[in-house]
Amino acid sequence: MEAPETLAGVAARLAALRARIAAAEAEAARSPGSVELVAVAKTHPAELARAAIDAGQRVFAENRVQEAKAKWPALREAAPDVALHLIGPLQTNKARDAVALFDAIETVDRPRLAAALARAMDRTGRRPACLVEVNTGAEAQKAGVHPAEADDFIAACRSTYGLPVEGLMCIPPAGEEPALHFALLAEIARRNGLARLSMGMTADFETAIQLGATHIRLGTAVFGPRRG
């Protein structure tokens, strides 16, 4: 069990973050509540996630299917209105588990995965929202479809695989100006008619809000330093 002061700290950090998000929305002339805070609970224990739920947080994310399977069934039984996103790389052999566990899968990035997700949705009847991950920096070591291939891949996800594609996600390269990558992602979304933009993390979420983010993924800012 986490120390009581640590659990209370989650609520305090969430309150401060909500104020900063509201200020960034106002600065960007956006409607209040137009940006969803996604609390990234990866490596953090269930007690901290429960503290965030108790503080009113309702959208969470995990990086790994196995961690989510271990942590979230009990939490969601107690709070059935909680939504859970997958934001880490997904292996095709975990597609069925991912479809069963998550309400949104933000890392759709290759045809084999799109096909596996389509099969899993057909078998289970569940249709979690899908976001295409775009490797905006075209980094060789990073997952995600390259920007030049994004339009064709989005079209294939929709027409060939019948996935419920609702938006895009990116992680800008470390050390580069994130605004350039957020603007690129927003442009790809605009020309493909996609409403969701998952971009912006602890260090740059206010910039992301300026450039149209609808979902910002905050881990350290909510839960403190990563565990493990």
PDB file of C-alpha atoms in Angstrom:
ATOM      1  CA  MET A   1       0.000   0.000   0.000  1.00  0.00           C
ATOM      2  CA  GLU A   2       1.279   3.452  -0.886  1.00  0.00           C
ATOM      3  CA  ALA A   3       1.858   5.983   1.887  1.00  0.00           C
ATOM      4  CA  PRO A   4      -1.209   8.182   2.523  1.00  0.00           C
ATOM      5  CA  GLU A   5       0.691  11.348   1.620  1.00  0.00           C
ATOM      6  CA  THR A   6       1.617   9.841  -1.769  1.00  0.00           C
ATOM      7  CA  LEU A   7      -2.005   8.984  -2.472  1.00  0.00           C
ATOM      8  CA  ALA A   8      -3.068  12.499  -1.497  1.00  0.00           C
ATOM      9  CA  GLY A   9      -0.356  13.843  -3.773  1.00  0.00           C
ATOM     10  CA  VAL A  10      -2.037  12.259  -6.788  1.00  0.00           C
ATOM     11  CA  ALA A  11      -5.222  14.249  -6.125  1.00  0.00           C
ATOM     12  CA  ALA A  12      -3.243  17.461  -5.649  1.00  0.00           C
ATOM     13  CA  ARG A  13      -1.281  16.962  -8.855  1.00  0.00           C
ATOM     14  CA  LEU A  14      -4.459  16.211 -10.814  1.00  0.00           C
ATOM     15  CA  ALA A  15      -6.075  19.396  -9.534  1.00  0.00           C
ATOM     16  CA  ALA A  16      -3.035  21.454 -10.549  1.00  0.00           C
ATOM     17  CA  LEU A  17      -2.928  19.816 -13.970  1.00  0.00           C
ATOM     18  CA  ARG A  18      -6.614  20.468 -14.600  1.00  0.00           C
ATOM     19  CA  ALA A  19      -6.001  24.144 -13.868  1.00  0.00           C
ATOM     20  CA  ARG A  20      -3.094  24.242 -16.312  1.00  0.00           C
ATOM     21  CA  ILE A  21      -5.130  22.464 -18.985  1.00  0.00           C
ATOM     22  CA  ALA A  22      -7.990  24.924 -18.544  1.00  0.00           C
ATOM     23  CA  ALA A  23      -5.567  27.853 -18.844  1.00  0.00           C
ATOM     24  CA  ALA A  24      -4.031  26.374 -22.008  1.00  0.00           C
ATOM     25  CA  GLU A  25      -7.497  25.828 -23.508  1.00  0.00           C
ATOM     26  CA  ALA A  26      -8.372  29.456 -22.812  1.00  0.00           C
ATOM     27  CA  GLU A  27      -5.060  30.682 -24.245  1.00  0.00           C
ATOM     28  CA  ALA A  28      -5.735  28.710 -27.443  1.00  0.00           C
ATOM     29  CA  ALA A  29      -9.343  29.993 -27.608  1.00  0.00           C
ATOM     30  CA  ARG A  30     -10.630  26.446 -27.249  1.00  0.00           C
ATOM     31  CA  SER A  31     -13.776  25.316 -25.472  1.00  0.00           C
ATOM     32  CA  PRO A  32     -13.414  24.365 -21.810  1.00  0.00           C
ATOM     33  CA  GLY A  33     -13.164  20.600 -21.489  1.00  0.00           C
ATOM     34  CA  SER A  34     -12.112  20.076 -25.101  1.00  0.00           C
ATOM     35  CA  VAL A  35      -8.877  18.364 -23.976  1.00  0.00           C
ATOM     36  CA  GLU A  36      -8.954  14.995 -22.200  1.00  0.00           C
ATOM     37  CA  LEU A  37      -6.253  14.193 -19.653  1.00  0.00           C
ATOM     38  CA  VAL A  38      -5.161  10.558 -20.103  1.00  0.00           C
ATOM     39  CA  ALA A  39      -3.390   9.419 -16.929  1.00  0.00           C
ATOM     40  CA  VAL A  40      -0.574   7.036 -17.861  1.00  0.00           C
ATOM     41  CA  ALA A  41      -0.433   4.444 -15.098  1.00  0.00           C
ATOM     42  CA  LYS A  42       2.303   2.204 -16.534  1.00  0.00           C
ATOM     43  CA  THR A  43       4.646   0.782 -13.862  1.00  0.00           C
ATOM     44  CA  HIS A  44       2.578   2.404 -11.100  1.00  0.00           C
ATOM     45  CA  PRO A  45       0.679   0.250  -8.590  1.00  0.00           C
ATOM     46  CA  ALA A  46      -3.080  -0.134  -8.538  1.00  0.00           C
ATOM     47  CA  GLU A  47      -3.279   1.905  -5.327  1.00  0.00           C
ATOM     48  CA  LEU A  48      -2.108   5.029  -7.157  1.00  0.00           C
ATOM     49  CA  ALA A  49      -4.532   4.441 -10.013  1.00  0.00           C
ATOM     50  CA  ARG A  50      -7.311   4.031  -7.441  1.00  0.00           C
ATOM     51  CA  ALA A  51      -6.293   7.334  -5.830  1.00  0.00           C
ATOM     52  CA  ALA A  52      -6.620   9.038  -9.217  1.00  0.00           C
ATOM     53  CA  ILE A  53     -10.048   7.449  -9.740  1.00  0.00           C
ATOM     54  CA  ASP A  54     -11.096   8.686  -6.314  1.00  0.00           C
ATOM     55  CA  ALA A  55      -9.945  12.163  -7.364  1.00  0.00           C
ATOM     56  CA  GLY A  56     -12.262  12.076 -10.378  1.00  0.00           C
ATOM     57  CA  GLN A  57      -9.906  10.865 -13.106  1.00  0.00           C
ATOM     58  CA  ARG A  58     -11.694   8.626 -15.591  1.00  0.00           C
ATOM     59  CA  VAL A  59      -9.342   8.027 -18.547  1.00  0.00           C
ATOM     60  CA  PHE A  60      -6.150   6.013 -18.072  1.00  0.00           C
ATOM     61  CA  ALA A  61      -3.476   4.396 -20.236  1.00  0.00           C
ATOM     62  CA  GLU A  62      -1.128   1.467 -20.031  1.00  0.00           C
ATOM     63  CA  ASN A  63       1.837   0.457 -22.199  1.00  0.00           C
ATOM     64  CA  ARG A  64       1.555  -3.311 -21.920  1.00  0.00           C
ATOM     65  CA  VAL A  65      -1.335  -5.726 -22.248  1.00  0.00           C
ATOM     66  CA  GLN A  66      -0.041  -7.987 -19.465  1.00  0.00           C
ATOM     67  CA  GLU A  67       0.241  -5.163 -16.950  1.00  0.00           C
ATOM     68  CA  ALA A  68      -3.275  -4.010 -17.792  1.00  0.00           C
ATOM     69  CA  LYS A  69      -4.638  -7.559 -17.381  1.00  0.00           C
ATOM     70  CA  ALA A  70      -3.126  -7.766 -13.913  1.00  0.00           C
ATOM     71  CA  LYS A  71      -4.129  -4.310 -12.720  1.00  0.00           C
ATOM     72  CA  TRP A  72      -7.375  -3.152 -14.262  1.00  0.00           C
ATOM     73  CA  PRO A  73     -10.140  -5.780 -13.962  1.00  0.00           C
ATOM     74  CA  ALA A  74     -10.556  -5.136 -10.225  1.00  0.00           C
ATOM     75  CA  LEU A  75     -10.230  -1.373 -10.633  1.00  0.00           C
ATOM     76  CA  ARG A  76     -12.856  -1.306 -13.370  1.00  0.00           C
ATOM     77  CA  GLU A  77     -15.211  -3.520 -11.397  1.00  0.00           C
ATOM     78  CA  ALA A  78     -15.195  -0.813  -8.720  1.00  0.00           C
ATOM     79  CA  ALA A  79     -15.341   2.043 -11.278  1.00  0.00           C
ATOM     80  CA  PRO A  80     -17.079   0.755 -14.429  1.00  0.00           C
ATOM     81  CA  ASP A  81     -17.135   4.208 -16.050  1.00  0.00           C
ATOM     82  CA  VAL A  82     -13.333   4.283 -16.346  1.00  0.00           C
ATOM     83  CA  ALA A  83     -11.881   4.166 -19.883  1.00  0.00           C
ATOM     84  CA  LEU A  84      -8.551   2.488 -20.620  1.00  0.00           C
ATOM     85  CA  HIS A  85      -6.221   3.221 -23.549  1.00  0.00           C
ATOM     86  CA  LEU A  86      -3.289   1.186 -24.863  1.00  0.00           C
ATOM     87  CA  ILE A  87      -0.392   3.472 -25.769  1.00  0.00           C
ATOM     88  CA  GLY A  88       2.475   0.984 -26.113  1.00  0.00           C
ATOM     89  CA  PRO A  89       3.517  -1.218 -29.045  1.00  0.00           C
ATOM     90  CA  LEU A  90       1.139  -4.117 -29.633  1.00  0.00           C
ATOM     91  CA  GLN A  91       2.177  -7.571 -30.830  1.00  0.00           C
ATOM     92  CA  THR A  92      -0.257  -9.251 -33.187  1.00  0.00           C
ATOM     93  CA  ASN A  93      -0.605 -12.248 -30.870  1.00  0.00           C
ATOM     94  CA  LYS A  94      -1.922  -9.922 -28.140  1.00  0.00           C
ATOM     95  CA  ALA A  95      -4.543  -8.298 -30.387  1.00  0.00           C
ATOM     96  CA  ARG A  96      -7.467 -10.295 -28.992  1.00  0.00           C
ATOM     97  CA  ASP A  97      -6.524  -9.505 -25.383  1.00  0.00           C
ATOM     98  CA  ALA A  98      -6.104  -5.841 -26.291  1.00  0.00           C
ATOM     99  CA  VAL A  99      -9.529  -5.673 -27.919  1.00  0.00           C
ATOM    100  CA  ALA A 100     -11.063  -7.283 -24.826  1.00  0.00           C
ATOM    101  CA  LEU A 101      -9.286  -4.998 -22.341  1.00  0.00           C
ATOM    102  CA  PHE A 102      -9.024  -1.547 -23.862  1.00  0.00           C
ATOM    103  CA  ASP A 103     -11.485   1.112 -24.942  1.00  0.00           C
ATOM    104  CA  ALA A 104      -8.957   2.704 -27.304  1.00  0.00           C
ATOM    105  CA  ILE A 105      -5.852   1.328 -29.021  1.00  0.00           C
ATOM    106  CA  GLU A 106      -3.549   4.217 -29.917  1.00  0.00           C
ATOM    107  CA  THR A 107      -0.720   2.313 -31.582  1.00  0.00           C
ATOM    108  CA  VAL A 108      -2.102   0.880 -34.818  1.00  0.00           C
ATOM    109  CA  ASP A 109       0.919   1.097 -37.120  1.00  0.00           C
ATOM    110  CA  ARG A 110       1.152  -1.781 -39.639  1.00  0.00           C
ATOM    111  CA  PRO A 111      -1.072  -3.919 -41.850  1.00  0.00           C
ATOM    112  CA  ARG A 112      -0.525  -7.187 -39.948  1.00  0.00           C
ATOM    113  CA  LEU A 113      -1.653  -5.550 -36.726  1.00  0.00           C
ATOM    114  CA  ALA A 114      -4.642  -3.930 -38.433  1.00  0.00           C
ATOM    115  CA  ALA A 115      -5.683  -7.345 -39.768  1.00  0.00           C
ATOM    116  CA  ALA A 116      -5.246  -8.994 -36.358  1.00  0.00           C
ATOM    117  CA  LEU A 117      -7.321  -6.306 -34.680  1.00  0.00           C
ATOM    118  CA  ALA A 118     -10.053  -6.648 -37.296  1.00  0.00           C
ATOM    119  CA  ARG A 119     -10.226 -10.406 -36.693  1.00  0.00           C
ATOM    120  CA  ALA A 120     -10.336  -9.915 -32.932  1.00  0.00           C
ATOM    121  CA  MET A 121     -13.140  -7.369 -33.232  1.00  0.00           C
ATOM    122  CA  ASP A 122     -15.146  -9.719 -35.431  1.00  0.00           C
ATOM    123  CA  ARG A 123     -14.726 -12.552 -32.925  1.00  0.00           C
ATOM    124  CA  THR A 124     -15.459 -10.583 -29.768  1.00  0.00           C
ATOM    125  CA  GLY A 125     -17.958  -8.013 -30.988  1.00  0.00           C
ATOM    126  CA  ARG A 126     -15.984  -5.282 -29.219  1.00  0.00           C
ATOM    127  CA  ARG A 127     -14.846  -2.318 -31.288  1.00  0.00           C
ATOM    128  CA  PRO A 128     -12.437  -0.121 -29.317  1.00  0.00           C
ATOM    129  CA  ALA A 129     -11.521   3.171 -30.941  1.00  0.00           C
ATOM    130  CA  CYS A 130      -8.356   2.931 -33.028  1.00  0.00           C
ATOM    131  CA  LEU A 131      -5.705   5.599 -33.442  1.00  0.00           C
ATOM    132  CA  VAL A 132      -2.955   5.321 -36.026  1.00  0.00           C
ATOM    133  CA  GLU A 133       0.480   5.959 -34.574  1.00  0.00           C
ATOM    134  CA  VAL A 134       2.530   8.231 -36.839  1.00  0.00           C
ATOM    135  CA  ASN A 135       6.315   8.227 -36.551  1.00  0.00           C
ATOM    136  CA  THR A 136       6.529  11.946 -37.264  1.00  0.00           C
ATOM    137  CA  GLY A 137      10.327  11.977 -37.029  1.00  0.00           C
ATOM    138  CA  ALA A 138      10.735   8.909 -39.294  1.00  0.00           C
ATOM    139  CA  GLU A 139      12.997   7.415 -36.607  1.00  0.00           C
ATOM    140  CA  ALA A 140      14.309   3.976 -37.536  1.00  0.00           C
ATOM    141  CA  GLN A 141      14.141   2.640 -33.978  1.00  0.00           C
ATOM    142  CA  LYS A 142      10.609   3.849 -33.266  1.00  0.00           C
ATOM    143  CA  ALA A 143       7.219   2.313 -34.054  1.00  0.00           C
ATOM    144  CA  GLY A 144       4.652   4.114 -36.144  1.00  0.00           C
ATOM    145  CA  VAL A 145       3.814   4.617 -39.803  1.00  0.00           C
ATOM    146  CA  HIS A 146       5.965   7.197 -41.604  1.00  0.00           C
ATOM    147  CA  PRO A 147       4.220  10.464 -42.480  1.00  0.00           C
ATOM    148  CA  ALA A 148       4.525   9.879 -46.240  1.00  0.00           C
ATOM    149  CA  GLU A 149       2.699   6.554 -45.852  1.00  0.00           C
ATOM    150  CA  ALA A 150       0.094   7.688 -43.337  1.00  0.00           C
ATOM    151  CA  ASP A 151      -2.722   8.594 -45.757  1.00  0.00           C
ATOM    152  CA  ASP A 152      -2.600   5.239 -47.545  1.00  0.00           C
ATOM    153  CA  PHE A 153      -2.406   3.320 -44.270  1.00  0.00           C
ATOM    154  CA  ILE A 154      -5.347   5.223 -42.766  1.00  0.00           C
ATOM    155  CA  ALA A 155      -7.378   4.492 -45.903  1.00  0.00           C
ATOM    156  CA  ALA A 156      -6.492   0.784 -45.689  1.00  0.00           C
ATOM    157  CA  CYS A 157      -7.412   0.611 -42.011  1.00  0.00           C
ATOM    158  CA  ARG A 158     -10.817   2.008 -42.879  1.00  0.00           C
ATOM    159  CA  SER A 159     -11.637   0.250 -46.132  1.00  0.00           C
ATOM    160  CA  THR A 160      -9.627  -2.976 -46.176  1.00  0.00           C
ATOM    161  CA  TYR A 161      -9.779  -3.824 -42.472  1.00  0.00           C
ATOM    162  CA  GLY A 162     -12.902  -1.932 -41.401  1.00  0.00           C
ATOM    163  CA  LEU A 163     -11.300  -0.568 -38.245  1.00  0.00           C
ATOM    164  CA  PRO A 164     -12.982   2.260 -36.314  1.00  0.00           C
ATOM    165  CA  VAL A 165     -10.166   4.751 -36.902  1.00  0.00           C
ATOM    166  CA  GLU A 166     -10.896   7.898 -34.921  1.00  0.00           C
ATOM    167  CA  GLY A 167      -7.577   9.704 -34.749  1.00  0.00           C
ATOM    168  CA  LEU A 168      -3.793   9.819 -34.676  1.00  0.00           C
ATOM    169  CA  MET A 169      -1.070   9.568 -32.057  1.00  0.00           C
ATOM    170  CA  CYS A 170       2.590  10.596 -32.044  1.00  0.00           C
ATOM    171  CA  ILE A 171       5.647  10.776 -29.810  1.00  0.00           C
ATOM    172  CA  PRO A 172       8.027  13.490 -31.077  1.00  0.00           C
ATOM    173  CA  PRO A 173      11.746  12.695 -31.224  1.00  0.00           C
ATOM    174  CA  ALA A 174      13.686  13.572 -28.104  1.00  0.00           C
ATOM    175  CA  GLY A 175      15.611  16.794 -28.467  1.00  0.00           C
ATOM    176  CA  GLU A 176      13.511  18.186 -31.319  1.00  0.00           C
ATOM    177  CA  GLU A 177      10.969  20.978 -31.188  1.00  0.00           C
ATOM    178  CA  PRO A 178       7.694  19.146 -30.498  1.00  0.00           C
ATOM    179  CA  ALA A 179       5.531  21.854 -32.069  1.00  0.00           C
ATOM    180  CA  LEU A 180       6.740  20.876 -35.544  1.00  0.00           C
ATOM    181  CA  HIS A 181       5.647  17.282 -34.972  1.00  0.00           C
ATOM    182  CA  PHE A 182       2.324  18.258 -33.416  1.00  0.00           C
ATOM    183  CA  ALA A 183       1.573  20.522 -36.378  1.00  0.00           C
ATOM    184  CA  LEU A 184       2.414  17.709 -38.812  1.00  0.00           C
ATOM    185  CA  LEU A 185       0.139  15.280 -36.979  1.00  0.00           C
ATOM    186  CA  ALA A 186      -2.675  17.840 -36.960  1.00  0.00           C
ATOM    187  CA  GLU A 187      -2.340  18.338 -40.721  1.00  0.00           C
ATOM    188  CA  ILE A 188      -2.453  14.596 -41.433  1.00  0.00           C
ATOM    189  CA  ALA A 189      -5.553  14.329 -39.238  1.00  0.00           C
ATOM    190  CA  ARG A 190      -7.207  17.298 -40.958  1.00  0.00           C
ATOM    191  CA  ARG A 191      -6.836  15.939 -44.461  1.00  0.00           C
ATOM    192  CA  ASN A 192      -8.116  12.533 -43.376  1.00  0.00           C
ATOM    193  CA  GLY A 193     -11.094  13.873 -41.460  1.00  0.00           C
ATOM    194  CA  LEU A 194      -9.933  12.548 -38.081  1.00  0.00           C
ATOM    195  CA  ALA A 195     -11.078  14.269 -34.909  1.00  0.00           C
ATOM    196  CA  ARG A 196      -8.817  12.761 -32.229  1.00  0.00           C
ATOM    197  CA  LEU A 197      -5.250  13.912 -31.719  1.00  0.00           C
ATOM    198  CA  SER A 198      -3.342  12.128 -28.947  1.00  0.00           C
ATOM    199  CA  MET A 199      -0.196  14.195 -28.532  1.00  0.00           C
ATOM    200  CA  GLY A 200       1.598  15.942 -25.724  1.00  0.00           C
ATOM    201  CA  MET A 201       3.143  14.547 -22.570  1.00  0.00           C
ATOM    202  CA  THR A 202       4.334  15.974 -19.261  1.00  0.00           C
ATOM    203  CA  ALA A 203       7.021  18.235 -20.751  1.00  0.00           C
ATOM    204  CA  ASP A 204       5.077  19.626 -23.716  1.00  0.00           C
ATOM    205  CA  PHE A 205       1.330  19.193 -23.256  1.00  0.00           C
ATOM    206  CA  GLU A 206       0.547  22.919 -23.278  1.00  0.00           C
ATOM    207  CA  THR A 207       2.214  23.236 -26.693  1.00  0.00           C
ATOM    208  CA  ALA A 208       0.168  20.265 -27.871  1.00  0.00           C
ATOM    209  CA  ILE A 209      -3.040  21.940 -26.707  1.00  0.00           C
ATOM    210  CA  GLN A 210      -2.120  25.062 -28.696  1.00  0.00           C
ATOM    211  CA  LEU A 211      -1.815  22.882 -31.803  1.00  0.00           C
ATOM    212  CA  GLY A 212      -5.050  20.961 -31.430  1.00  0.00           C
ATOM    213  CA  ALA A 213      -4.492  18.007 -29.086  1.00  0.00           C
ATOM    214  CA  THR A 214      -7.709  16.393 -27.918  1.00  0.00           C
ATOM    215  CA  HIS A 215      -5.950  13.892 -25.627  1.00  0.00           C
ATOM    216  CA  ILE A 216      -2.746  14.493 -23.658  1.00  0.00           C
ATOM    217  CA  ARG A 217      -0.887  11.571 -22.071  1.00  0.00           C
ATOM    218  CA  LEU A 218       0.476  12.455 -18.639  1.00  0.00           C
ATOM    219  CA  GLY A 219       2.268   9.967 -16.410  1.00  0.00           C
ATOM    220  CA  THR A 220       5.003  11.534 -14.298  1.00  0.00           C
ATOM    221  CA  ALA A 221       2.955  14.701 -13.833  1.00  0.00           C
ATOM    222  CA  VAL A 222       0.146  12.654 -12.272  1.00  0.00           C
ATOM    223  CA  PHE A 223       1.837   9.776 -10.478  1.00  0.00           C
ATOM    224  CA  GLY A 224       5.403  10.941  -9.917  1.00  0.00           C
ATOM    225  CA  PRO A 225       8.573   9.165 -11.134  1.00  0.00           C
ATOM    226  CA  ARG A 226       8.081   5.921 -13.019  1.00  0.00           C
ATOM    227  CA  ARG A 227       8.468   2.679 -11.054  1.00  0.00           C
ATOM    228  CA  GLY A 228      10.536  -0.200 -12.341  1.00  0.00           C
TER     229      GLY A 228
END
